[in-house]
XYZ file of C-alpha atoms in Angstrom:
719
model
C -17.252 36.540 3.814
C -19.872 35.714 0.705
C -19.617 32.471 -0.667
C -19.362 32.113 -4.169
C -22.688 31.429 -6.287
C -22.931 27.942 -7.509
C -22.362 27.668 -11.608
C -21.614 24.893 -13.620
C -18.029 26.012 -13.778
C -17.898 25.637 -9.824
C -19.732 22.421 -10.297
C -17.199 20.898 -12.580
C -14.323 22.508 -10.228
C -15.380 20.588 -7.447
C -15.378 17.146 -9.574
C -19.179 16.290 -9.860
C -20.792 15.555 -13.109
C -23.851 17.347 -14.456
C -26.203 14.509 -13.382
C -23.984 14.163 -10.152
C -25.312 17.610 -9.040
C -28.849 16.785 -10.502
C -28.910 14.120 -8.166
C -27.880 16.256 -4.841
C -30.757 18.553 -6.302
C -32.926 15.724 -6.015
C -31.971 15.006 -2.755
C -31.852 18.358 -0.940
C -35.055 19.453 -2.764
C -33.129 23.134 -3.120
C -29.940 24.255 -4.143
C -26.936 23.800 -2.347
C -24.913 26.556 -0.461
C -21.046 26.524 -1.440
C -19.762 24.913 1.963
C -22.776 22.073 1.162
C -21.677 21.312 -2.254
C -17.994 21.550 -0.958
C -18.972 18.534 1.416
C -21.136 16.771 -1.322
C -17.887 16.524 -3.402
C -15.749 15.240 -0.766
C -17.746 12.151 0.257
C -18.997 11.922 -3.408
C -15.271 11.922 -5.045
C -13.794 8.747 -6.157
C -11.124 8.743 -3.681
C -13.720 8.605 -0.781
C -16.560 6.775 -2.055
C -14.716 4.057 -4.320
C -17.962 5.245 -6.850
C -15.996 3.485 -9.988
C -14.733 0.118 -7.946
C -17.112 -0.766 -5.119
C -19.144 -3.179 -7.346
C -16.022 -4.981 -7.852
C -14.470 -5.386 -4.701
C -17.533 -6.771 -3.154
C -16.478 -9.695 -4.974
C -12.936 -10.312 -3.581
C -12.601 -12.802 -0.333
C -12.484 -10.787 2.892
C -13.254 -13.170 5.823
C -11.430 -16.309 7.264
C -11.029 -17.551 11.256
C -8.161 -15.693 11.475
C -9.697 -12.659 10.669
C -11.224 -10.000 13.250
C -11.949 -7.057 10.912
C -12.429 -6.856 7.342
C -12.559 -3.814 4.970
C -14.930 -1.017 5.871
C -13.173 0.423 8.962
C -9.478 2.136 9.109
C -7.492 -0.830 9.024
C -8.082 -4.510 8.589
C -7.352 -7.120 11.777
C -5.913 -10.312 11.871
C -5.602 -12.800 15.275
C -2.001 -14.172 15.597
C -2.979 -15.714 18.801
C -2.107 -15.528 22.802
C -4.823 -12.432 22.990
C -2.546 -10.237 19.961
C -3.776 -9.151 16.650
C -1.715 -7.193 14.027
C -3.486 -4.245 12.441
C -2.658 -3.269 8.932
C -3.373 -1.336 5.733
C -2.140 0.295 2.612
C -2.848 3.593 0.843
C -1.748 5.367 -1.698
C -0.942 9.113 -1.720
C 0.500 9.695 -5.675
C -0.866 12.383 -6.604
C 0.418 14.880 -3.645
C 3.800 13.276 -4.054
C 3.916 14.399 -7.594
C 3.090 17.815 -7.047
C 5.300 18.280 -3.635
C 7.346 15.076 -3.050
C 8.707 15.464 0.238
C 5.430 16.290 1.955
C 3.567 13.924 0.158
C 5.396 11.387 0.754
C 5.840 12.086 4.313
C 2.030 12.583 5.006
C 0.972 9.410 3.195
C 3.363 7.925 5.698
C 1.722 9.840 8.693
C -1.706 8.953 7.149
C -1.582 5.422 7.321
C 0.099 5.230 10.542
C -2.816 7.144 12.028
C -4.992 4.562 10.459
C -3.734 1.848 12.314
C -3.062 3.729 15.722
C -6.881 5.028 15.418
C -7.621 1.349 15.914
C -5.647 0.876 19.675
C -2.901 -0.767 17.620
C 1.003 0.505 18.447
C 2.705 0.682 14.837
C 5.462 -1.925 14.569
C 6.390 -1.598 11.317
C 6.145 0.371 7.865
C 6.745 -0.190 4.096
C 6.206 1.642 0.749
C 5.605 0.540 -2.552
C 7.233 3.375 -4.982
C 7.223 3.576 -8.882
C 8.773 6.409 -10.479
C 9.494 7.545 -14.057
C 12.681 6.369 -16.069
C 15.887 8.212 -14.676
C 16.286 10.379 -17.794
C 12.750 11.933 -17.438
C 14.051 15.468 -15.786
C 11.389 15.228 -13.022
C 12.568 11.791 -11.686
C 15.641 12.320 -9.704
C 13.918 15.130 -7.536
C 10.699 13.137 -7.585
C 12.683 10.248 -6.044
C 15.134 12.266 -3.838
C 11.797 14.028 -2.331
C 9.703 10.767 -1.897
C 12.647 8.686 -0.626
C 13.777 11.862 2.165
C 9.864 12.311 2.795
C 8.946 8.680 3.753
C 12.380 8.457 5.663
C 11.912 11.805 7.105
C 8.413 11.082 8.794
C 9.099 7.566 9.389
C 12.303 8.001 10.993
C 11.025 10.953 13.436
C 7.728 9.187 14.792
C 10.086 6.086 15.041
C 8.663 3.006 13.426
C 10.885 0.544 11.246
C 10.826 0.681 7.618
C 11.474 -3.240 7.051
C 10.492 -3.635 3.454
C 9.295 -1.937 -0.126
C 9.704 -1.962 -3.972
C 11.413 0.349 -5.993
C 10.779 0.346 -9.867
C 10.861 3.005 -12.860
C 9.143 3.163 -16.232
C 8.122 5.758 -18.497
C 4.710 5.331 -18.001
C 5.180 6.728 -14.579
C 6.841 9.763 -15.709
C 4.265 12.244 -15.430
C 2.492 10.171 -12.197
C 4.467 8.630 -9.575
C 2.766 5.843 -7.215
C 3.656 6.156 -3.373
C 1.891 3.223 -1.882
C 2.444 3.494 2.077
C 1.864 0.458 4.413
C 1.572 0.260 8.430
C 1.256 -2.465 10.522
C 0.762 -2.157 14.338
C 0.158 -4.611 17.577
C -3.054 -5.040 19.275
C -5.090 -6.709 22.327
C -8.025 -8.297 20.845
C -9.934 -7.119 23.716
C -8.472 -3.175 23.011
C -9.815 -3.058 19.551
C -11.457 0.398 18.477
C -14.074 1.174 15.931
C -15.445 4.250 14.373
C -19.196 3.739 14.384
C -20.891 6.215 16.742
C -22.909 5.285 19.437
C -24.773 6.896 21.725
C -27.320 10.176 21.652
C -26.125 13.384 23.125
C -22.511 11.864 23.345
C -19.734 14.591 22.807
C -17.911 14.706 19.649
C -14.486 16.074 20.418
C -11.575 17.379 18.238
C -7.907 16.161 19.031
C -4.688 16.591 17.949
C -2.761 19.835 15.752
C -4.816 22.702 14.593
C -6.700 22.857 11.637
C -5.214 25.505 8.751
C -5.775 25.534 5.202
C -3.197 23.107 3.920
C -4.751 20.066 2.020
C -7.837 22.344 0.960
C -9.805 19.745 -1.670
C -6.901 17.287 -1.777
C -9.399 14.675 -1.541
C -11.122 15.988 -5.271
C -7.686 16.760 -6.474
C -6.711 12.937 -5.779
C -9.565 11.738 -7.837
C -8.747 13.932 -11.176
C -6.371 13.117 -13.860
C -3.346 15.987 -14.447
C -2.585 18.062 -16.902
C -0.932 21.243 -17.581
C -2.585 22.950 -14.549
C -0.627 20.943 -12.001
C 1.339 23.513 -10.428
C -1.968 24.960 -9.414
C -2.687 22.191 -7.491
C 0.424 22.337 -5.053
C -1.817 24.348 -2.178
C -3.946 20.930 -1.738
C -1.182 19.051 -0.540
C -0.787 18.363 3.034
C 2.113 19.654 5.774
C 3.009 16.750 8.089
C 5.033 17.126 11.759
C 5.872 13.692 12.445
C 6.826 14.525 16.431
C 3.144 15.945 16.868
C 1.835 12.634 15.190
C 4.338 10.988 17.855
C 2.830 12.739 20.547
C -1.093 12.140 19.186
C -0.406 8.404 19.153
C 1.056 8.279 22.783
C -1.949 10.583 23.824
C -4.696 8.182 22.174
C -3.309 4.865 23.257
C -3.297 6.463 26.824
C -6.693 8.027 26.248
C -7.932 4.188 25.149
C -6.804 3.005 28.134
C -8.963 5.084 30.533
C -12.549 3.592 28.823
C -13.016 7.284 27.797
C -13.396 6.307 23.852
C -16.894 5.146 22.372
C -15.312 5.514 18.631
C -12.111 6.970 16.645
C -11.361 7.996 13.576
C -8.758 9.781 12.319
C -9.132 12.794 10.267
C -7.703 11.982 6.167
C -8.826 12.120 3.053
C -11.387 15.382 3.289
C -10.636 15.916 7.182
C -13.410 16.869 9.289
C -16.075 16.444 7.066
C -15.429 12.680 5.900
C -14.521 11.487 9.915
C -17.998 12.830 11.168
C -19.686 11.573 8.449
C -18.222 8.060 8.742
C -18.801 7.672 12.358
C -22.162 9.025 11.972
C -22.949 6.778 9.507
C -21.857 3.892 10.778
C -23.642 4.385 14.192
C -27.058 5.307 12.651
C -26.788 8.735 13.947
C -26.481 12.520 12.880
C -23.479 14.569 13.958
C -23.607 18.466 14.863
C -20.704 20.320 14.740
C -20.105 23.804 15.980
C -16.771 25.014 13.888
C -16.347 28.235 16.361
C -14.671 25.669 18.701
C -12.216 23.648 16.018
C -8.720 24.869 16.761
C -7.313 26.784 13.979
C -3.949 28.039 13.412
C -5.138 30.838 10.742
C -6.918 33.887 10.861
C -10.519 34.101 9.461
C -11.176 30.265 7.953
C -14.344 29.653 6.113
C -16.525 26.711 7.076
C -15.655 25.445 3.334
C -11.983 25.771 4.656
C -12.679 24.156 8.267
C -14.792 21.084 6.675
C -12.519 20.116 3.890
C -8.793 20.994 5.146
C -7.046 18.026 5.446
C -4.164 19.271 7.667
C -2.169 16.628 9.491
C -2.467 14.898 12.961
C -5.664 15.413 14.031
C -8.603 12.877 15.004
C -12.333 12.939 16.009
C -13.602 11.047 18.491
C -16.808 10.128 20.332
C -16.242 10.558 24.242
C -17.724 8.988 27.366
C -18.906 12.346 28.930
C -18.407 11.748 32.599
C -14.694 11.131 31.211
C -14.405 13.987 29.803
C -11.694 15.956 32.623
C -10.051 12.452 32.448
C -9.420 12.472 28.785
C -8.770 16.302 28.366
C -5.719 15.978 30.958
C -4.492 13.790 28.815
C -4.138 15.772 25.909
C -3.172 18.693 27.479
C -0.243 16.846 29.053
C 1.016 15.750 25.759
C 0.592 19.646 24.730
C -2.184 18.778 22.159
C -5.347 20.874 21.245
C -8.518 18.852 23.009
C -11.933 20.497 22.070
C -15.627 19.378 22.250
C -16.710 20.969 18.792
C -20.522 18.872 18.701
C -22.599 15.822 19.516
C -24.373 13.106 18.414
C -28.353 13.567 17.227
C -31.154 11.419 16.457
C -32.095 12.753 13.336
C -30.187 11.722 9.988
C -28.660 15.292 9.972
C -24.940 16.513 9.351
C -25.833 20.067 11.204
C -22.955 22.304 11.154
C -23.164 25.888 12.736
C -20.482 28.651 12.555
C -20.418 32.061 13.902
C -24.079 31.680 15.311
C -25.472 30.391 11.919
C -26.282 27.207 10.291
C -23.714 26.891 6.982
C -24.650 23.490 6.429
C -27.836 20.962 6.985
C -27.303 17.854 5.275
C -29.206 14.362 5.236
C -25.889 12.691 6.884
C -26.370 9.164 5.975
C -26.930 10.237 2.399
C -23.584 11.535 2.172
C -22.096 8.028 3.063
C -24.185 5.639 1.845
C -26.167 7.348 -1.251
C -22.743 8.203 -3.034
C -22.840 7.248 -6.885
C -22.389 3.874 -7.919
C -21.255 3.252 -11.022
C -21.203 0.115 -13.309
C -18.664 1.485 -15.412
C -18.378 0.011 -19.161
C -15.145 -2.064 -19.758
C -13.839 -4.310 -22.025
C -11.344 -7.194 -21.515
C -8.043 -6.710 -22.620
C -7.214 -8.590 -25.576
C -4.904 -11.314 -25.588
C -0.985 -10.716 -25.894
C -0.106 -11.211 -29.664
C 2.193 -13.945 -30.386
C 5.547 -13.028 -29.094
C 8.816 -13.072 -31.589
C 11.771 -15.566 -30.353
C 14.233 -14.467 -28.273
C 17.707 -14.926 -29.104
C 20.319 -16.349 -26.863
C 22.695 -14.249 -24.867
C 26.018 -14.436 -23.126
C 24.011 -15.303 -19.062
C 26.903 -12.890 -17.767
C 26.146 -9.764 -20.120
C 22.286 -10.347 -19.387
C 22.562 -10.503 -15.685
C 24.771 -7.115 -15.792
C 22.553 -5.680 -17.750
C 19.957 -6.441 -15.178
C 22.115 -5.687 -11.931
C 22.782 -2.678 -13.719
C 19.792 -0.923 -14.412
C 17.836 0.846 -11.439
C 14.905 -1.711 -11.279
C 17.052 -4.812 -10.578
C 20.072 -2.459 -8.689
C 20.199 -3.194 -5.159
C 18.171 -0.648 -3.424
C 20.209 -0.065 -0.366
C 20.552 3.729 -1.278
C 17.145 4.257 -0.800
C 16.280 2.151 2.255
C 19.348 3.099 4.391
C 18.044 6.118 4.195
C 15.029 4.729 6.688
C 15.396 3.844 9.907
C 15.056 -0.124 9.977
C 15.898 -0.938 13.678
C 14.096 1.574 16.015
C 11.974 -0.424 18.806
C 14.425 -3.181 18.773
C 12.290 -6.131 17.179
C 13.663 -6.048 13.798
C 14.525 -9.655 12.588
C 15.527 -9.054 9.011
C 15.985 -5.549 7.254
C 14.519 -4.581 3.605
C 17.242 -6.426 0.588
C 16.692 -9.548 1.678
C 13.247 -10.406 0.773
C 10.309 -9.924 3.001
C 11.180 -8.105 6.193
C 10.530 -9.922 9.746
C 9.391 -8.215 13.054
C 9.535 -9.737 16.233
C 6.499 -9.681 18.476
C 7.860 -7.904 21.544
C 8.830 -10.004 24.546
C 7.773 -13.209 22.301
C 9.538 -15.910 19.985
C 6.638 -14.652 17.292
C 6.970 -12.972 14.703
C 5.586 -11.111 11.679
C 6.427 -11.393 8.559
C 5.477 -8.487 5.420
C 5.661 -8.218 1.921
C 4.979 -5.775 -0.915
C 4.432 -6.953 -4.028
C 3.242 -6.525 -7.734
C 4.685 -6.861 -11.408
C 2.961 -4.381 -13.520
C 4.245 -5.086 -17.123
C 2.420 -8.205 -16.216
C -1.372 -6.720 -15.523
C -1.412 -4.762 -18.502
C -0.547 -7.517 -20.790
C -3.074 -9.906 -18.890
C -4.773 -8.046 -15.866
C -6.245 -11.963 -14.719
C -2.648 -13.220 -14.824
C -1.062 -10.621 -13.038
C -3.472 -9.898 -10.702
C -3.459 -13.517 -10.065
C 0.493 -13.116 -9.774
C 0.710 -10.288 -7.781
C -0.717 -12.414 -4.421
C 1.134 -15.337 -5.708
C 4.250 -13.638 -4.997
C 3.330 -12.283 -2.129
C 2.323 -15.584 -0.813
C 5.517 -17.007 -2.033
C 7.766 -14.433 -0.526
C 6.104 -14.983 3.051
C 6.641 -19.071 2.562
C 10.332 -18.220 1.996
C 11.032 -17.087 4.937
C 8.905 -19.786 6.994
C 5.987 -17.543 7.775
C 2.454 -19.135 7.533
C 0.593 -16.434 5.121
C -2.683 -14.664 7.128
C -3.844 -12.029 5.226
C -3.293 -9.461 2.545
C -4.437 -5.606 1.847
C -4.437 -4.292 -1.916
C -3.890 -0.808 -3.209
C -5.277 -0.789 -6.554
C -3.541 2.106 -8.953
C -4.897 2.252 -12.355
C -5.964 4.963 -15.098
C -8.880 6.794 -15.674
C -11.970 4.334 -15.210
C -14.134 6.132 -17.426
C -12.071 4.584 -20.435
C -13.558 1.174 -21.081
C -9.904 -0.200 -21.905
C -8.853 0.853 -18.298
C -12.012 -0.519 -16.471
C -11.219 -3.249 -18.360
C -7.584 -4.084 -16.523
C -9.324 -3.169 -13.041
C -11.949 -5.737 -13.240
C -9.776 -8.190 -14.945
C -6.764 -7.773 -11.973
C -9.581 -7.997 -9.545
C -10.441 -10.885 -10.400
C -7.365 -12.768 -10.734
C -6.651 -11.315 -7.035
C -9.972 -12.570 -5.978
C -9.171 -15.770 -7.502
C -5.511 -16.187 -5.988
C -7.160 -14.654 -2.131
C -9.404 -17.433 -2.075
C -6.917 -20.349 -3.087
C -4.176 -19.376 -0.953
C -6.131 -18.382 1.889
C -5.166 -14.908 2.157
C -7.906 -12.727 2.299
C -8.115 -9.509 1.619
C -9.003 -7.592 5.016
C -8.520 -3.795 4.382
C -6.785 -1.679 1.207
C -7.370 1.497 -1.176
C -8.279 2.211 -4.604
C -6.442 5.103 -6.321
C -7.641 5.797 -10.393
C -7.327 8.703 -12.240
C -3.258 8.363 -12.526
C -2.755 9.849 -15.867
C -1.133 12.906 -17.385
C -2.312 14.732 -20.520
C -4.812 11.576 -21.144
C -1.529 8.582 -20.548
C -2.277 6.297 -17.873
C 0.078 4.546 -15.674
C 1.086 1.002 -16.108
C -2.106 -0.606 -14.020
C -0.133 -1.275 -10.536
C -2.302 -3.652 -8.022
C 0.083 -3.501 -5.064
C -0.208 -6.184 -2.587
C 0.511 -6.059 0.633
C 0.802 -9.453 2.884
C 1.633 -10.449 6.194
C 2.310 -13.343 7.602
C 3.310 -15.549 10.984
C 5.899 -17.106 12.024
C 5.309 -18.749 15.468
C 8.823 -19.461 17.017
C 11.821 -17.464 15.550
C 13.316 -21.075 15.610
C 11.541 -22.119 12.182
C 12.323 -18.477 10.308
C 13.977 -19.840 7.088
C 17.153 -17.502 6.318
C 19.078 -16.998 3.308
C 22.432 -18.770 4.519
C 24.428 -19.356 1.601
C 27.960 -20.813 2.102
C 30.795 -22.563 0.330
C 29.895 -26.155 -0.700
C 25.804 -25.656 -0.322
C 24.090 -27.334 -2.701
C 21.434 -24.885 -5.550
C 17.873 -27.022 -5.360
C 14.927 -25.437 -7.251
C 11.247 -26.319 -6.218
C 8.584 -26.006 -9.053
C 8.535 -26.780 -12.712
C 10.654 -24.299 -15.310
C 9.374 -23.948 -18.877
C 11.327 -20.779 -19.743
C 8.476 -18.351 -20.181
C 10.248 -14.870 -21.329
C 7.065 -12.845 -22.434
C 6.861 -9.550 -20.023
C 10.430 -10.317 -18.588
C 12.700 -8.547 -17.071
C 15.291 -9.898 -19.337
C 12.995 -8.428 -21.994
C 12.818 -5.572 -20.933
C 16.642 -4.276 -19.978
C 18.273 -6.564 -22.432
C 16.472 -6.109 -25.696
C 14.125 -3.053 -24.805
C 10.992 -5.009 -25.336
C 7.763 -5.382 -23.550
C 5.925 -8.087 -25.697
C 4.425 -11.585 -25.227
C 1.837 -12.628 -22.359
C 2.214 -12.600 -18.753
C 3.074 -15.966 -17.101
C 0.329 -18.399 -16.262
C -0.120 -18.719 -12.245
C -0.882 -22.412 -11.273
C -2.491 -21.458 -7.700
C -2.784 -25.453 -6.650
C 0.784 -25.723 -7.821
C 1.506 -22.467 -5.977
C -0.145 -23.771 -2.760
C 1.473 -27.145 -3.083
C 5.111 -25.881 -3.111
C 4.650 -23.104 -0.266
C 3.026 -25.596 1.944
C 6.098 -27.746 0.801
C 8.381 -25.268 1.742
C 6.909 -24.875 5.454
C 6.907 -28.217 6.241
C 10.330 -28.676 5.121
C 11.797 -25.478 6.465
C 14.248 -27.438 8.972
C 16.006 -28.683 6.128
C 16.428 -25.522 4.397
C 19.007 -23.362 5.258
C 18.330 -20.562 2.713
C 15.329 -19.703 0.472
C 14.267 -17.322 -2.095
C 11.077 -17.185 -4.390
C 11.820 -17.023 -7.899
C 10.417 -13.907 -9.688
C 11.830 -10.983 -11.978
C 15.227 -12.398 -13.235
C 14.354 -16.001 -12.938
C 17.018 -18.483 -12.044
C 19.984 -15.887 -12.411
C 18.990 -13.320 -10.453
C 17.875 -14.842 -7.576
C 20.787 -17.075 -7.984
C 23.102 -14.144 -7.845
C 21.604 -12.194 -5.172
C 21.751 -14.902 -2.907
C 25.548 -15.575 -3.431
C 25.738 -11.492 -3.430
C 24.001 -11.143 -0.264
C 26.113 -14.222 1.238
C 29.853 -12.820 -0.360
C 30.210 -16.612 -1.852
C 30.768 -17.514 -5.968
C 27.866 -19.416 -7.651
C 27.987 -21.921 -10.104
C 24.529 -22.597 -12.048
C 24.419 -26.030 -14.385
C 21.998 -24.031 -16.707
C 23.187 -22.321 -19.699
C 20.346 -21.486 -22.213
C 18.840 -17.769 -21.372
C 15.196 -19.005 -21.118
C 15.893 -21.699 -18.356
C 18.364 -19.159 -16.821
C 15.612 -15.767 -16.722
C 12.611 -17.301 -17.567
C 9.856 -16.040 -15.230
C 7.475 -19.148 -14.557
C 5.778 -18.857 -11.512
C 5.463 -20.968 -8.453
C 9.460 -21.745 -7.933
C 11.751 -20.988 -4.750
C 15.308 -21.496 -5.010
C 16.702 -23.282 -1.860
C 20.175 -23.660 -0.406
C 21.419 -26.640 2.168
C 24.118 -28.961 2.576
C 24.459 -32.008 0.762
C 22.984 -34.092 3.341
C 19.944 -32.113 3.664
C 19.467 -31.734 -0.001
C 19.029 -35.440 0.205
C 16.526 -35.635 2.352
C 14.500 -32.752 0.658
C 14.876 -35.033 -2.519
C 13.349 -37.655 -0.789
C 10.575 -35.134 0.574
C 9.598 -33.817 -2.742
C 8.862 -37.374 -4.251
C 6.731 -38.248 -1.160
C 4.746 -34.735 -1.590
C 4.567 -34.701 -5.734
C 6.978 -31.635 -6.100
C 9.475 -30.720 -8.721
C 12.265 -30.708 -7.132
C 16.173 -30.500 -8.791
C 19.468 -29.487 -8.117
C 20.735 -26.529 -10.757
C 24.325 -25.965 -8.881
C 26.300 -24.652 -6.062
C 27.735 -22.108 -4.005
C 31.566 -22.049 -4.730
C 34.795 -20.112 -5.090
C 34.942 -16.454 -5.870
C 33.216 -16.457 -9.352
C 29.482 -16.185 -10.818
C 29.496 -18.803 -13.901
C 26.439 -19.597 -15.302
C 27.335 -22.316 -17.880
C 30.356 -21.387 -19.526
C 30.258 -17.681 -19.056
C 31.526 -15.936 -15.735
C 32.675 -13.047 -14.123
C 34.365 -12.087 -10.606
C 31.711 -11.809 -7.650
C 33.300 -8.780 -6.623
C 33.047 -6.992 -9.825
C 29.474 -7.898 -10.352
C 28.967 -6.718 -6.792
C 30.867 -3.624 -7.780
C 27.875 -3.176 -10.350
C 24.736 -4.105 -8.788
C 25.516 -2.198 -5.247
C 26.314 1.263 -7.435
C 24.040 1.522 -10.269
C 20.957 2.528 -8.434
C 22.888 5.805 -7.029
C 24.631 6.463 -10.310
C 21.188 6.526 -12.000
C 19.237 8.551 -9.597
C 21.077 9.207 -6.206
């Protein structure tokens, strides 16, 4: 088949700017052929090269005594003691999930699981952060049902518990949903595998499923805005098979135990191209590939298609040659392909052969390390205008507006479609703060959370970035965990617009400050830009996934609320209502500034919870909906009524940061008050659990009535 001629239209279709193509001509000192153009396009697009974000990502704190591996590998790794480590990462699959919701979400889960087990870790937990358009939009219900089914379908069949996440709705996501997938695995610190190739003449081995045409151009599509041609992009969405991936994981972990693996890399974005280039570049080696040896499931595939296919469930490995027979036997046992498709070479070349001819001959290091890097113009987000006063409202009516909204209603319709307890180590399931998984065979446990409040970030990117990290920190502290580290999934619009780039810069600055202040370094992550449709951007959504360690399950803090328990509020309440859930759901307003985040207070309050957890029966952080929503959720979960003393709207629904709601017996409350005085932290009683009513000041309603609304509203909106 004759390759197309390189025209300006072809160059533009590959997502390359004229000046970028001119740089390719300078590097090669000749015109690239069509396959070479595709390879450059794949490696230089935003999704793979981070060309708009690298400058700012370098400013994030990424190290600490607990960090074994920071950004740059398939996933980050932190030490949890006893020769064990947690490997984790969060990554987006936004564009594919809007085009083809089930497969887009399913392959997002599959991809993040491969990132974890390619490093030698067995996955133990998954989460997801999902952002959708409003329920009234004609596509929302089908996108929601497809995405949730895809997440559940892949994770359940693979056999990993989904133990946490978040779901939100906003018109800014009407034309561009966000599907951020998180996975974590357990590894031994002396059995971690990396992607850097080493040794000349070492076999490069293709592992897993066969290559097809699905997903060709997926990475380039993920680096462009949506427009009226969205349906034409459907063929760029991959198709996943979780049962094949389960076999691939078992085969890889078995193979790793043989000592056969020099380096290993999953085939994700840009498939064979990106995996081969990254392995060679990290090892300062070249790679030669013979595409005739690539296992194929479709007829007459071209070199271009094979190099850019994003078919799922595939890995690339550099093998110790003396272990070839042993390695091959492992994959044959699991009924997976094992094919030597090339070798490492000393020259800086990416040499690709097909049907006896050289179809690409490129400088490998240039593909990876010399991608364009932009310092894009940006403008700081202007301060939020002064907010109009918020009138007093009936507290129970306001609560009903919140819990009757799909944003704050119970999400059981979503998480009950996920297997939450497979593997038998889930300690706390979704719907009750951070998810918790026991480290198998030990008393240790790991807590997981995912957090961001996009409306805060739009109003004030700097404070919004700080708040996302601070809320993740609080969610971990509230269950008795010591926060260890974070992964970020930075979802923004078109970075070529200075105001969007300004959102990104502000959020990164805030995230970096909070991670440093709270000793929670960023060890992995993903940037997803160009999340726009017809020029309309999403809300800036820098999702923070974080993990913490519970050294003994006896130290875990529950959410116990019982008749007669006292409610204590830790932290200062000023009644901040700017950008609050109350404003959005009751008044249909999104004005005012984001709440300020005092990182010194955040740390002090988290340490107070940790140091006094033996006195705490139940705890939750205060975030969206403030004191009122937190108290209701604890009461609803326990099936007991709640009485709050404060009656004014700002105190009940304000979203001041750095706060926790604690429940305990009267005797323990006295001890906590003494400890708070000694530690210099603000702690006061705000109510108690009693009876069968929810009473805020003089306004009340039966708990049973509110529970029915809370548990039915989500399905009524989008189910």
